[in-house]
Amino acid sequence: MRTRLPGWRWRRNPLRRRSDVVEAWTVLVVAVLLFVVAPLAGAAVGLRAHDGAAALAAAQRAERHQVRATVIGDPAQRLTATPGDREHPYRARVRWTEPGKGVRTTWGRVPAGTRSGDVVSVWLDSRGRGVARPADGMAVWQHSVTMGLAAAGAAAGVVVLGRAVERRIALRHRLAEWEREWARTGPRWTQPRT
């Protein structure tokens, strides 16, 4: 039967070794790093990512505009997956009339099932090229939370890995301490009594 004494490594007693004290302090430091520092690092990275993503979204909203255009030519072609625009996964040739510039055509992102002659909403950049819809508030928050969780997870992983390395080193030192103690005490126990 094993008896657990909470905090035994902190108390003074003849059986406490230096390695026990080091391990007690290490457990305390690891707990603080895991439960305080890692979440704070995740929050800091998440807030910074939010600022960057919000600025990028604002720049996209300032540069991009939406027009109503008519699909012309061949049927829509499938695009590679774009994280910012899941609703418009296809590309087709579109035509619209721009005030002061006349009729213009370009390749634009259109919804699935779009046929020639359909009128669709297309996002364009300042040069008149078809682009994805600008990031909205939900996309900014998703990016921020993902980056924050990844940073907190990475920090926690580094702490756990460091703890595993420290534990191996501590075990090696503890075994060396036991060997030294046994070298001093062992001969008294193993000598034959007369």
Coordinates of N, CA and C in Angstrom, one line a residue, residues 69-72 74-79 85-94 106-115 118-123 131:
A69 N -23.3 41.6 -63.2 CA -22.8 41.3 -64.5 C -23.5 40.1 -65.1
T70 N -23.5 40.0 -66.4 CA -24.1 38.9 -67.1 C -23.0 37.9 -67.6
V71 N -23.3 36.6 -67.3 CA -22.3 35.6 -67.7 C -22.4 35.4 -69.2
I72 N -21.2 35.4 -69.8 CA -21.1 35.2 -71.3 C -20.2 34.0 -71.6
D74 N -18.6 30.3 -72.4 CA -18.6 28.9 -72.0 C -19.2 28.8 -70.5
P75 N -19.6 27.6 -70.2 CA -20.0 27.4 -68.8 C -18.9 27.6 -67.8
A76 N -19.3 27.8 -66.6 CA -18.4 28.2 -65.5 C -17.3 27.0 -65.3
Q77 N -16.1 27.4 -65.0 CA -15.0 26.5 -64.7 C -14.8 26.4 -63.2
R78 N -14.5 25.2 -62.7 CA -14.2 25.0 -61.3 C -12.9 25.6 -60.9
L79 N -12.8 26.4 -59.8 CA -11.6 27.0 -59.3 C -11.0 26.1 -58.2
D85 N -13.8 32.5 -50.2 CA -15.1 32.6 -51.0 C -15.6 31.2 -51.3
R86 N -16.3 30.6 -50.4 CA -16.8 29.2 -50.6 C -18.1 29.3 -51.5
E87 N -18.8 30.4 -51.5 CA -20.0 30.5 -52.2 C -19.9 30.7 -53.7
H88 N -18.7 31.1 -54.1 CA -18.4 31.3 -55.5 C -17.2 30.5 -56.0
P89 N -17.4 29.2 -56.0 CA -16.2 28.3 -56.4 C -15.9 28.2 -57.8
Y90 N -16.7 28.9 -58.7 CA -16.5 28.7 -60.1 C -16.1 30.0 -60.8
R91 N -15.5 29.9 -62.0 CA -15.0 31.1 -62.7 C -15.7 31.1 -64.1
A92 N -16.2 32.3 -64.5 CA -16.8 32.4 -65.8 C -16.5 33.8 -66.4
R93 N -16.6 33.9 -67.6 CA -16.5 35.2 -68.3 C -17.7 36.0 -68.1
V94 N -17.6 37.3 -67.6 CA -18.8 38.1 -67.3 C -18.6 39.5 -68.0
T106 N -14.5 40.5 -68.0 CA -13.4 39.9 -67.3 C -13.8 38.5 -66.8
W107 N -12.9 37.8 -66.2 CA -13.2 36.5 -65.6 C -13.6 36.9 -64.1
G108 N -14.8 36.3 -63.7 CA -15.2 36.6 -62.3 C -15.7 35.3 -61.6
R109 N -15.7 35.4 -60.3 CA -16.2 34.2 -59.5 C -17.7 34.2 -59.5
V110 N -18.2 33.0 -59.8 CA -19.7 32.9 -59.8 C -20.1 31.7 -59.0
P111 N -21.4 31.6 -58.6 CA -21.9 30.5 -57.9 C -22.0 29.2 -58.8
A112 N -22.1 28.1 -58.1 CA -22.2 26.8 -58.8 C -23.5 26.8 -59.6
G113 N -23.6 26.2 -60.8 CA -24.8 26.1 -61.6 C -25.1 27.3 -62.5
T114 N -24.1 28.2 -62.5 CA -24.3 29.4 -63.3 C -24.2 29.1 -64.8
R115 N -25.1 29.6 -65.6 CA -25.1 29.4 -67.1 C -24.9 30.7 -67.8
D118 N -27.0 34.2 -67.4 CA -27.4 34.5 -66.0 C -26.8 35.8 -65.5
V119 N -27.5 36.6 -64.7 CA -27.0 37.8 -64.1 C -26.6 37.4 -62.6
V120 N -25.3 37.8 -62.3 CA -24.8 37.4 -61.0 C -24.0 38.7 -60.5
S121 N -23.8 38.6 -59.1 CA -23.0 39.7 -58.5 C -21.5 39.2 -58.5
V122 N -20.7 40.1 -58.9 CA -19.3 39.8 -59.1 C -18.4 40.8 -58.3
W123 N -17.4 40.4 -57.6 CA -16.5 41.3 -56.9 C -15.3 41.6 -57.8
V131 N -12.2 39.1 -58.3 CA -11.5 38.7 -57.1 C -12.6 38.1 -56.1

